[in-house]
XYZ file of C-alpha atoms in Angstrom:
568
model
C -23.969 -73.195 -65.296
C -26.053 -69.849 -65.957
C -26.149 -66.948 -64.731
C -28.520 -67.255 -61.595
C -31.951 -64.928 -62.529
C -32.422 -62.135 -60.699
C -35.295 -59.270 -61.710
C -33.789 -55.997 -63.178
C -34.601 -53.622 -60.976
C -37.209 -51.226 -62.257
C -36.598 -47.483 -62.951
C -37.436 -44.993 -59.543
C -40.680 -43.509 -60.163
C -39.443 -40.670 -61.338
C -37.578 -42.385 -64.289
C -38.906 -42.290 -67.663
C -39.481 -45.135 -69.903
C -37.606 -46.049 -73.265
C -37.893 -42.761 -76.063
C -37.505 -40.149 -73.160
C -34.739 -37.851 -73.626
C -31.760 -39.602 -71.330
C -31.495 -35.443 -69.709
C -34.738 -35.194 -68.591
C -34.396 -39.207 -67.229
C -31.007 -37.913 -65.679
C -33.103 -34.858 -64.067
C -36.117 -36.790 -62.822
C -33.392 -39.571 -61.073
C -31.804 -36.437 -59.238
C -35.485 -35.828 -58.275
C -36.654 -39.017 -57.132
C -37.306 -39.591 -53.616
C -35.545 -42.822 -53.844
C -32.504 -42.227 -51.482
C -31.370 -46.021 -51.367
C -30.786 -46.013 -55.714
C -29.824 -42.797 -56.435
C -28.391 -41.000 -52.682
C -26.514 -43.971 -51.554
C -23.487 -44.483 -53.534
C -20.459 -46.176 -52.574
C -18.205 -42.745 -54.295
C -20.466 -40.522 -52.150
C -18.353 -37.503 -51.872
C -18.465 -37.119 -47.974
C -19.606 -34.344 -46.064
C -19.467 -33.508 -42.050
C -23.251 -34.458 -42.114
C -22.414 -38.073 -43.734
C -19.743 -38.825 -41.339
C -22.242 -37.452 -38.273
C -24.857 -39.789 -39.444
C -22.259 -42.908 -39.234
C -22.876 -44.942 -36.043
C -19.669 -44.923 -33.374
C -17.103 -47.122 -33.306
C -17.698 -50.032 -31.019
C -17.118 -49.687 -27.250
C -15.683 -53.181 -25.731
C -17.535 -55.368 -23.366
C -17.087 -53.915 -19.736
C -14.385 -57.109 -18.818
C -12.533 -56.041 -21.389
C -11.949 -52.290 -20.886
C -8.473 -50.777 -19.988
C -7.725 -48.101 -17.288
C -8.976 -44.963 -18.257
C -5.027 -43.600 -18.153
C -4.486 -45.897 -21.346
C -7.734 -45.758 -23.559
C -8.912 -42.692 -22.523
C -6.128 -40.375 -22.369
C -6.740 -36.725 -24.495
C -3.446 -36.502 -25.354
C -1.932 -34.906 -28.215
C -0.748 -36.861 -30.950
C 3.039 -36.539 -31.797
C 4.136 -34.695 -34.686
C 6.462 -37.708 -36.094
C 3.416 -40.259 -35.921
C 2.346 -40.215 -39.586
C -1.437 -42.246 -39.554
C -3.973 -42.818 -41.756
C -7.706 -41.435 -40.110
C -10.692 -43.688 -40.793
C -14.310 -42.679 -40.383
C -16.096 -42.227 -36.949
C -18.200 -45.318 -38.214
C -17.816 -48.157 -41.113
C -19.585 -51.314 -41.891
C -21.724 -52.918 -39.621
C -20.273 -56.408 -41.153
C -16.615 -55.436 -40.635
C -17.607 -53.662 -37.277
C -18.589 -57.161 -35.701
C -15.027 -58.670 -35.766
C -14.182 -56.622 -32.944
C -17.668 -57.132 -31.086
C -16.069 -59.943 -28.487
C -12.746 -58.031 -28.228
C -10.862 -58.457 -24.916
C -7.215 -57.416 -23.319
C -4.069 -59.407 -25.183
C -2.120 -61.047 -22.927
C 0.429 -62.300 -25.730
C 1.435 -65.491 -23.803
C 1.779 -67.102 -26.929
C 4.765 -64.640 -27.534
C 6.397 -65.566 -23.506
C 7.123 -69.296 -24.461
C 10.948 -69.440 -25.203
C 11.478 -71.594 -28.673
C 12.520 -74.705 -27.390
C 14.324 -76.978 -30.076
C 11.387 -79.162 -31.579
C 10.431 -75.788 -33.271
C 13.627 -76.756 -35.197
C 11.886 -79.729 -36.380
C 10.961 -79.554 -39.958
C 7.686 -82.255 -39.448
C 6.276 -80.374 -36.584
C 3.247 -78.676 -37.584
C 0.503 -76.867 -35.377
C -3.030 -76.391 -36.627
C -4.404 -72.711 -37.508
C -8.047 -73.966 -37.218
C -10.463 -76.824 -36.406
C -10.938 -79.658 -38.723
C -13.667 -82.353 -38.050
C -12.683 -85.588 -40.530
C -15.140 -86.434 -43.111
C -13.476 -89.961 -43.311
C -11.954 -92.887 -41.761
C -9.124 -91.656 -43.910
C -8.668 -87.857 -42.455
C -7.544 -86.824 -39.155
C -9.904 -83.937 -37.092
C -7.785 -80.923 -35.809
C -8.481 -78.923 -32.920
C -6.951 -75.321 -33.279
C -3.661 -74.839 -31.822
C -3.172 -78.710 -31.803
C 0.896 -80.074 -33.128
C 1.128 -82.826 -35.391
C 4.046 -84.450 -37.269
C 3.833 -84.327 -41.167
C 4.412 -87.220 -42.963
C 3.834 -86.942 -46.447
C 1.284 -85.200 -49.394
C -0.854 -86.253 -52.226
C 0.358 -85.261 -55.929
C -1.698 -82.203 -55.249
C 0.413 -80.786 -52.124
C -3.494 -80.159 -50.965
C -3.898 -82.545 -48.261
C -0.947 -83.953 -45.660
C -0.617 -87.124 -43.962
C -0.344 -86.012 -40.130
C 0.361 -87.779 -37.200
C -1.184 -86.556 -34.040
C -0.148 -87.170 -30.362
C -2.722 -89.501 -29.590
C -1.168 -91.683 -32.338
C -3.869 -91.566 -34.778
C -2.679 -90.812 -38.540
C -4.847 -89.558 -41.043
C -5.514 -86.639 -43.856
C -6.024 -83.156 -42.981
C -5.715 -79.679 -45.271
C -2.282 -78.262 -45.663
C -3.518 -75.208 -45.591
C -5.286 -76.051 -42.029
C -1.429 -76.479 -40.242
C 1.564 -74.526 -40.091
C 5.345 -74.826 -39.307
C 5.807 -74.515 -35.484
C 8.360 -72.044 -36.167
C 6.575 -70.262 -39.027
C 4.928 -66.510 -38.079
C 1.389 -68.225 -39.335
C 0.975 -70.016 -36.053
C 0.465 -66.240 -34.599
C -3.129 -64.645 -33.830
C -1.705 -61.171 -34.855
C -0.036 -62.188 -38.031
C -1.847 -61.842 -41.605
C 0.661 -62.461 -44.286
C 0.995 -61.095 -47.440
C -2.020 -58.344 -47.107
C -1.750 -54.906 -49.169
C -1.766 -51.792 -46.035
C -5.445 -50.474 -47.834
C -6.612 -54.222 -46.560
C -4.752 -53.926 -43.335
C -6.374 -50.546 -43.079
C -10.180 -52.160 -43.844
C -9.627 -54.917 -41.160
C -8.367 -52.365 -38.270
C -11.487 -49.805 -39.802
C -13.930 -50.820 -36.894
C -11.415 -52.045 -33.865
C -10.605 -50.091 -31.049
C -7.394 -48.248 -29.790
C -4.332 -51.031 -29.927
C -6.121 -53.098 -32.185
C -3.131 -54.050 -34.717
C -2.035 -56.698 -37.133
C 1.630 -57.562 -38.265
C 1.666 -58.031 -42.264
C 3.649 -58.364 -45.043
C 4.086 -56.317 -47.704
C 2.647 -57.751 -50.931
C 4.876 -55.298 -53.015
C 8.029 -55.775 -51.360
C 8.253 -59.845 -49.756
C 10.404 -59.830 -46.984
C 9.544 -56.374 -45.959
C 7.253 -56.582 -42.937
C 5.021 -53.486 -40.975
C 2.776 -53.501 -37.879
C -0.347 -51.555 -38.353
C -1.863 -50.302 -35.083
C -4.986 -48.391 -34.671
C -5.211 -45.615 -32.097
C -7.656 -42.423 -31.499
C -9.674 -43.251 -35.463
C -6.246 -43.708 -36.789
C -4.425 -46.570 -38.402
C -0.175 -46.183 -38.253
C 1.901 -48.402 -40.155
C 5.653 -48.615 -38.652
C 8.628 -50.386 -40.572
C 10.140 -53.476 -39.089
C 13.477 -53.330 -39.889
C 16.294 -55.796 -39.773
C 20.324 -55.129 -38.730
C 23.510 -57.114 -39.971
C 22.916 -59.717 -36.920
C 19.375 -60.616 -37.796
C 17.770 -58.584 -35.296
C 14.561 -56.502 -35.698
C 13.179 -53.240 -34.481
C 10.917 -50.496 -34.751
C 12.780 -48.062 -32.692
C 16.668 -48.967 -32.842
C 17.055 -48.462 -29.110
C 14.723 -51.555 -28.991
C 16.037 -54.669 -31.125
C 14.839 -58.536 -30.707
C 15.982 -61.950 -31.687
C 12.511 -62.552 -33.120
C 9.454 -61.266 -34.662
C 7.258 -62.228 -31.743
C 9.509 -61.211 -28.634
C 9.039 -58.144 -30.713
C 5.186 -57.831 -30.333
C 5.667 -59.225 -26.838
C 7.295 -55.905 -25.678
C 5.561 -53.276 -27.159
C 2.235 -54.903 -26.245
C 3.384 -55.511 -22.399
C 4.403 -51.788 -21.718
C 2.438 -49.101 -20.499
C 3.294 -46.909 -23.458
C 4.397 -48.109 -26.690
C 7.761 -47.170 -26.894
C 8.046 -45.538 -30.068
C 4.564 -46.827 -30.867
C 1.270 -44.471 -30.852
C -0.073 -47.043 -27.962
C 0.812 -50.273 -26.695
C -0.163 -53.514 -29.225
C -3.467 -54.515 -27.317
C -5.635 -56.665 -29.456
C -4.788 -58.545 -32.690
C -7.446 -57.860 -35.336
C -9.301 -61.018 -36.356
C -8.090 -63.319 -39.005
C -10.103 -63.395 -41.942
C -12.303 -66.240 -42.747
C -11.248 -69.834 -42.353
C -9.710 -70.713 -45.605
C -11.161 -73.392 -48.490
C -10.767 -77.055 -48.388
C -9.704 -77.994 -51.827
C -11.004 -80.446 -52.347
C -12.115 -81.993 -49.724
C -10.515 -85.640 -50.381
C -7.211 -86.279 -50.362
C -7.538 -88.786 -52.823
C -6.093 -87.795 -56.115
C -9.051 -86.276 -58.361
C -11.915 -87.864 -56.007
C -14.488 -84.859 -57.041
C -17.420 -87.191 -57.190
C -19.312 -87.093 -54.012
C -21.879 -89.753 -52.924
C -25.614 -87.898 -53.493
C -27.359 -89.679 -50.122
C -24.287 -86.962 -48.256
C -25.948 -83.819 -49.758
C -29.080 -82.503 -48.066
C -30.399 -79.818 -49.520
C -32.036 -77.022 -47.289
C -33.783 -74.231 -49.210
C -33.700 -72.947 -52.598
C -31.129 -69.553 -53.199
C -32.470 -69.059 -57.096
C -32.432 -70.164 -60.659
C -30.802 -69.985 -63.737
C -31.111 -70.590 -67.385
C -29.358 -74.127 -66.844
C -30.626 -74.971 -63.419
C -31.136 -74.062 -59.804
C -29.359 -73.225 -56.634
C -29.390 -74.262 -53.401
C -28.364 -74.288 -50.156
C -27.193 -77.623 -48.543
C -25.641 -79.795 -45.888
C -22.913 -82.335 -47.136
C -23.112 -84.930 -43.900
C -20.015 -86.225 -44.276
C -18.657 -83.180 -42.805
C -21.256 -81.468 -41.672
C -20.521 -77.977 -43.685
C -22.690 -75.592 -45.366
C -23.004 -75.564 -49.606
C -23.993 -74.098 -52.545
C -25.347 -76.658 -54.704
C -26.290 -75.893 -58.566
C -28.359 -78.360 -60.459
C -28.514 -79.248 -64.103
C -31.798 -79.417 -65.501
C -32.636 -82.634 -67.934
C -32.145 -81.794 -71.424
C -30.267 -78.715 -71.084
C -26.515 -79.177 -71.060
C -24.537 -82.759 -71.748
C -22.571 -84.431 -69.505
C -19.871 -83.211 -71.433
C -20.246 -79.482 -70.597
C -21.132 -80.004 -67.177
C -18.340 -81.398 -66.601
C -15.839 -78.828 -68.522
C -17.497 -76.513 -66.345
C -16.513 -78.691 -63.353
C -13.041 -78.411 -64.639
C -12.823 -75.349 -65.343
C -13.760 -74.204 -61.949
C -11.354 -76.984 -60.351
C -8.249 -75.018 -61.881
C -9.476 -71.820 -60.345
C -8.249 -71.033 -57.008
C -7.817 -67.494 -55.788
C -9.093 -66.139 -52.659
C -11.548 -63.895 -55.028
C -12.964 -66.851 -56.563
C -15.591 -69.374 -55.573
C -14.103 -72.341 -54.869
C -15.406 -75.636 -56.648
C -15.812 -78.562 -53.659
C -17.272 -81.544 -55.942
C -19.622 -82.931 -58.342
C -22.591 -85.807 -58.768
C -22.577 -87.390 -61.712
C -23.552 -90.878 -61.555
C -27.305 -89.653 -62.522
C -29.554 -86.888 -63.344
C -30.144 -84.287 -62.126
C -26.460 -83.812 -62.099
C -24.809 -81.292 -59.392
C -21.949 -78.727 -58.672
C -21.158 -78.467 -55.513
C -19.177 -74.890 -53.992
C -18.490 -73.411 -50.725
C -21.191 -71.186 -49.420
C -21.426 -67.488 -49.178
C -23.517 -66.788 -46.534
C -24.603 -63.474 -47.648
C -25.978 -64.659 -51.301
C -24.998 -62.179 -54.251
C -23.784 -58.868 -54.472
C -27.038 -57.296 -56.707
C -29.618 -57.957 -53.418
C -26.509 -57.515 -51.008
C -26.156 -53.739 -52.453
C -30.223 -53.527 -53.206
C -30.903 -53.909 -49.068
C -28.004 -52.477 -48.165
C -27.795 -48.483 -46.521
C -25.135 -46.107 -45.799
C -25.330 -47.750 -42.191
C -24.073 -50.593 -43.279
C -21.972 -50.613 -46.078
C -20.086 -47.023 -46.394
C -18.035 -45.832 -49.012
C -14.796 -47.349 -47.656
C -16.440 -51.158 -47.792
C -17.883 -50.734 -50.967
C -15.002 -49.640 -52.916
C -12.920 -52.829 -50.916
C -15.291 -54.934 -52.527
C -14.998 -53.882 -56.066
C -11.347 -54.091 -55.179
C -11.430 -57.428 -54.807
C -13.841 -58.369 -57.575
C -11.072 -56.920 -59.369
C -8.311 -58.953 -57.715
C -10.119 -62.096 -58.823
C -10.503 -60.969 -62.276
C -7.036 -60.393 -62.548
C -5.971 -63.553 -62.021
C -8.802 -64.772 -64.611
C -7.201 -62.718 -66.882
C -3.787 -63.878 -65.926
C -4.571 -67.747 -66.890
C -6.310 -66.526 -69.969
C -9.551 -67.555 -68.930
C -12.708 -65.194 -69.646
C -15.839 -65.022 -67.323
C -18.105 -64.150 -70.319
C -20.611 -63.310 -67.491
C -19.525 -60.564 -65.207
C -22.251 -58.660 -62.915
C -22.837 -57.764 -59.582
C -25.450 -61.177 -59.747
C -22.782 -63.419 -60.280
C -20.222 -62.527 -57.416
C -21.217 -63.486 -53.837
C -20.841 -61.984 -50.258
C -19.490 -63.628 -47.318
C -18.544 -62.466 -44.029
C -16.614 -59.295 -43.135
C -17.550 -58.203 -46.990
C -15.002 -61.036 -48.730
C -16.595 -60.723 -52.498
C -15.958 -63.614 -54.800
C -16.369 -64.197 -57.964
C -19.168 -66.907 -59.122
C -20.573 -68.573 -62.003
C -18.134 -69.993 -64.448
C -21.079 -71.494 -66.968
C -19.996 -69.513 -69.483
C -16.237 -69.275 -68.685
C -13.642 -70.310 -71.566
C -9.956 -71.054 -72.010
C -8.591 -68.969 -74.822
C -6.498 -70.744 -76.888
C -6.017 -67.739 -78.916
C -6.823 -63.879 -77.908
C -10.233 -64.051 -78.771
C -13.269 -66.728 -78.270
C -15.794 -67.334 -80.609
C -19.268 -68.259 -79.111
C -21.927 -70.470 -80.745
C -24.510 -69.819 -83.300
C -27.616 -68.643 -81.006
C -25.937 -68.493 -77.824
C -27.529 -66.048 -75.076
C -25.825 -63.065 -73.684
C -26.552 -61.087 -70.353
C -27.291 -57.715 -73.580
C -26.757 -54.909 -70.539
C -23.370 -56.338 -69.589
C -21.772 -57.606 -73.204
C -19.200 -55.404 -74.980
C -20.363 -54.523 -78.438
C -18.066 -57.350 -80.311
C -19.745 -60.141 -78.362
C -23.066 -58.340 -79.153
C -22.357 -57.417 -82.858
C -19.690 -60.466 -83.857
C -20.318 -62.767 -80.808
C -16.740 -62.493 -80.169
C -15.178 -62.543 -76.376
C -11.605 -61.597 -74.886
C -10.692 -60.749 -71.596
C -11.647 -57.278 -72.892
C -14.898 -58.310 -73.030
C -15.144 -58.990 -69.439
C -13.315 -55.388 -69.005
C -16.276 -54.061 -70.129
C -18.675 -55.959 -68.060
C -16.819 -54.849 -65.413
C -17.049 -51.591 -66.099
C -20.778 -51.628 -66.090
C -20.617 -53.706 -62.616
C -18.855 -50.940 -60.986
C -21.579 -48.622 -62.574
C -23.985 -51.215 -60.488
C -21.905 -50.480 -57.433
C -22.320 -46.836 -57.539
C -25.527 -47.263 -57.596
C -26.142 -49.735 -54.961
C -27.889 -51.914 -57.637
C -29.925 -50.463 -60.169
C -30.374 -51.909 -63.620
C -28.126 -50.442 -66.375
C -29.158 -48.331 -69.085
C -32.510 -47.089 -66.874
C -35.694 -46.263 -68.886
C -33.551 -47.580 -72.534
C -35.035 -50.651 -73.735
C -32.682 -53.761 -74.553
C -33.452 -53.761 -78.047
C -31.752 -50.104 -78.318
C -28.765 -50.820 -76.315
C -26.610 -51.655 -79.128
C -27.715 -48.691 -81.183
C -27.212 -46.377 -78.276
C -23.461 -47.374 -77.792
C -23.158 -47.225 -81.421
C -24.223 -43.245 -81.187
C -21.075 -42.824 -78.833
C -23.869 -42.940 -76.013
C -22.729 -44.143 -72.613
C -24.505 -44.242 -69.379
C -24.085 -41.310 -67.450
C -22.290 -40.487 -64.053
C -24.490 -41.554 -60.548
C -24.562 -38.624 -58.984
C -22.035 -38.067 -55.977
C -19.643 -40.491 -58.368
C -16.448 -38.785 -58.179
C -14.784 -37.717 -61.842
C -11.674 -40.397 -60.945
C -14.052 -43.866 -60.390
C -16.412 -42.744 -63.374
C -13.375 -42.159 -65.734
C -12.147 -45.651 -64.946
C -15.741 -46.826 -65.596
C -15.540 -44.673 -69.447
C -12.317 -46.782 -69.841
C -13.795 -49.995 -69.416
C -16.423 -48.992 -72.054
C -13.814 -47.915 -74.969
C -15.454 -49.197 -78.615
C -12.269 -50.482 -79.709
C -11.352 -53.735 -77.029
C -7.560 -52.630 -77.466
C -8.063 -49.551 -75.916
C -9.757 -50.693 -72.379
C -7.347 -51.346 -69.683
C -6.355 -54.662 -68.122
C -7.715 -55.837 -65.053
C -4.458 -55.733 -63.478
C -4.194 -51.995 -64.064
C -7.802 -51.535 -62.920
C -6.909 -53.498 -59.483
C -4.335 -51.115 -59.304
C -6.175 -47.896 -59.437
C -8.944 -49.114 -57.336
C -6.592 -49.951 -54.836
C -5.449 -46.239 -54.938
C -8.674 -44.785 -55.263
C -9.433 -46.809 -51.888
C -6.211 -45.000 -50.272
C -7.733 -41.500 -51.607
C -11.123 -42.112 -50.091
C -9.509 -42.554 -46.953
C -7.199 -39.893 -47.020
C -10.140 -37.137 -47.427
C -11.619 -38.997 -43.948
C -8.699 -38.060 -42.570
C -9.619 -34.698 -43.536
C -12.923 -34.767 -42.360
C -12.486 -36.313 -39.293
């Protein structure tokens, strides 16, 4: 499908239109009055007047608050505590995870393991399920079923529930009873700059227990305390045992995070392990039949609400699939435009996609016209108007750079199956809660058979975003996208202004020609707007891989929080 329209945002007031020297444009931006496009920048070099202006961390509901001896203590921090120090504020999105946040009891951690937990087929569920089907089985959260078998896929599981009702739910909806998944306070595989973002707006003893993406097998708690965020080793002996502090070993992971969350001090923690930060958001239901390759979903189920935009190939829109009774994103085909044929490569394309930075494809109608695509919903549309009403209140520094982080994730693993995007901009990636970023739109996405793909006679490119060998040559790489990137991050920076201000499209590929590239947002630090120059290297061989760009983002994140630490 296309790219979904959106308006380029005009110039400030102050900007100059195309033939104006791009100085004095650069001068009159610094000038404008417009705080929200050219004073509110994700790379904001902070000051003690930023961080003043940031609202205060959130202050639990009055059930939930602790004796004053254990959250409101003034003591000093030990020497041999090594912590990370957030902001005094962050995002108003991330702050609301902790909003309903009351005392831990960690019962789930008393229960002794009794021997089913032994049993390979016994499963609990991590989340509700309601059955779309006399086929599927609905899930309660915390409910045990027995496993029986899996379509070809390994995407759906035949369960068997207590009641004695068997049907198809999501594997990736249940969990070994034994397995550390079943557990509120455990998050997997997460990097410690993610761990970091998801304790940025708890409270003191809001923690998470992880697992190190570099190093599987290795496993840390991260605990917040005092604006802080500590990250302490789990280690393991020769009998199996683990520990933080060696005077202090346990059979298991979670009699573990039962004691240091049941004493009054932490014993060898900053604080005691009070509240488990909140699992991020339910995962994707691919797709959502178990029947092998069932994609085609009855029209009379989709009930479409409101209209989210438009696009060269169609519209969007948001919509209710009864069967199940979720929330979609559903993109129509206008007649004429695009054959069956394409529509349905684009289907397939998007069907082999699945990465947690990637819009997920749920179905298609195809039986007639107006034919539709239908994805899982991002409730907070796309990143260009996310960023345009955004302020410093609400999406600082720290949750903005996150973001691109995970644009870049995504992109990565695009570039890893040797797929290209061929449409990259902040217009095309979407928002959902807690500031998950995925990557949309795969109209114009294409497998490379070879390192470079060649697009049509007459075919129509997004001319601010293209590198200049698709604009010159109409020829696309992952490079390509590299570029785009490059300019999305310039989008970032700038909470969403148009590229190239006051230069007018028909000059854009002389202008790069001349060596010209746009210039740094002001209070972009020299590091993020070096990575952006990268990107936009003439030669394609010369710009750097997504997977190295994911990797200094993801240090560049780490930085940013380390001069908070400063500040703070």
């Amino acid at each position: 499908m296309g790219a979904q329209q959106v308006k380029e945002r005009p110039p400030g007031p102050s900007a100059l239109g195309a033939g104006s020297s791009i100085r004095s444009s650069r001068n009159k931006l610094r000038s404008s009055k417009d705080t929200r496009t050219i004073g509110s920048n994700i790379f904001t070099e902070h000051s003690e007047a930023l961080l003043q202006s940031r609202p205060l961390p959130h202050i639990p509901p009055p059930g939930s608050l602790l004796p004053a001896d254990l959250l409101c203590q003034n003591k000093d921090i030990p020497e041999n505590h090594s912590g990370t120090m957030l902001s005094q504020g962050s995002s108003t999105t991330a702050q609301s995870s902790f909003e309903c946040a009351h005392r831990w009891t960690s019962k789930e951690n008393l229960l002794a393991p009794g021997p089913e937990e032994n049993d390979p087929q016994l499963f609990v569920a991590l989340y509700d399920f309601n059955a779309g089907g006399e086929n599927q089985l609905s899930l309660r959260k915390g409910e045990q079923v027995r496993i029986l078998s899996y379509n070809k896929s390994g995407e759906w599981c035949e369960a068997h529930s207590d009641s004695g009702h068997v049907g198809w739910v999501p594997s990736n909806y249940v969990t070994p009873l034994n397995s550390l998944e079943k557990h509120s306070w455990y998050h997997g595989p997460i990097s410690r700059n993610a761990a970091e973002y998801l304790l940025s707006s708890g409270i003191n003893g809001s923690f998470l227990v992880r697992e190190s993406e570099s190093s599987p097998g290795q496993r840390s708690i991260s605990l917040r305390y005092d604006g802080r965020v500590y990250h302490y080793r789990i280690s393991e002996d020769s009998d199996g045992k683990v520990y933080v502090t060696a005077d202090a070993k346990f059979n298991t992971l979670a009699e573990l995070v039962h004691h240091h969350s049941a004493l009054h001090e932490g014993h060898g923690l900053i604080t005691p392990l009070l509240y488990p930060a909140p699992k991020q958001n339910k995962p994707t239901v691919f797709p959502l039949s178990p029947e092998p390759d069932e994609w085609e979903i009855c029209r009379t189920d989709i009930v479409m609400k409101h209209k989210l935009g438009g696009g060269q190939y169609g519209e969007v829109y948001e919509a209710v699939w009864k069967r199940y009774g979720n929330t979609v994103a559903v993109k129509t085909l206008k007649e004429d435009t695009m054959a069956l044929k394409d529509f349905l490569e684009e289907a397939s394309i998007m069907k082999e996609m699945k990465h947690p930075n990637l819009v997920q494809l749920i179905g298609v109608c195809t039986r007639e016209p107006p034919f539709y695509i239908i994805t899982e919903f991002m409730s907070h549309g796309n990143l260009l108007d996310f960023l345009r009403t955004a302020g410093r209140e609400t999406l600082d520094a720290v949750a903005l750079l996150y973001m691109a982080t995970q644009i870049a994730s995504g992109m990565s693993y695009l570039e890893s199956r040797n797929f290209i995007h061929r449409d990259l901009a902040a217009r095309n990636c979407l928002v959902g809660d807690n500031n998950l970023v995925k990557v949309a739109d795969f109209g114009l996405a294409r497998l490379m058979r070879d390192d470079t793909y060649t697009a049509h006679a007459g075919a129509k490119f997004p001319i601010k975003w293209t590198a200049p060998e698709g604009l010159a040559y109409n020829k696309f790489s992952t490079k390509s996208d590299v570029w785009a990137f490059g300019v999305l991050l310039w989008e970032i920076a700038t909470y969403g202004m148009s590229p190239y201000p006051g230069i007018d499209l028909t000059d854009v590929f002389h202008k790069l020609e001349s060596n010209y590239r746009m210039e740094r947002p002001p209070g972009c630090p020299l590091e993020v707007y070096d990575l952006m120059r990268k990107c936009w290297q003439w030669n394609a061989q010369d710009r750097p891989t997504f997977k190295s760009i994911h990797h200094d983002l993801e240090h560049m994140f780490q930085v940013i929080r380390d001069k908070l630490s400063l500040l703070h």
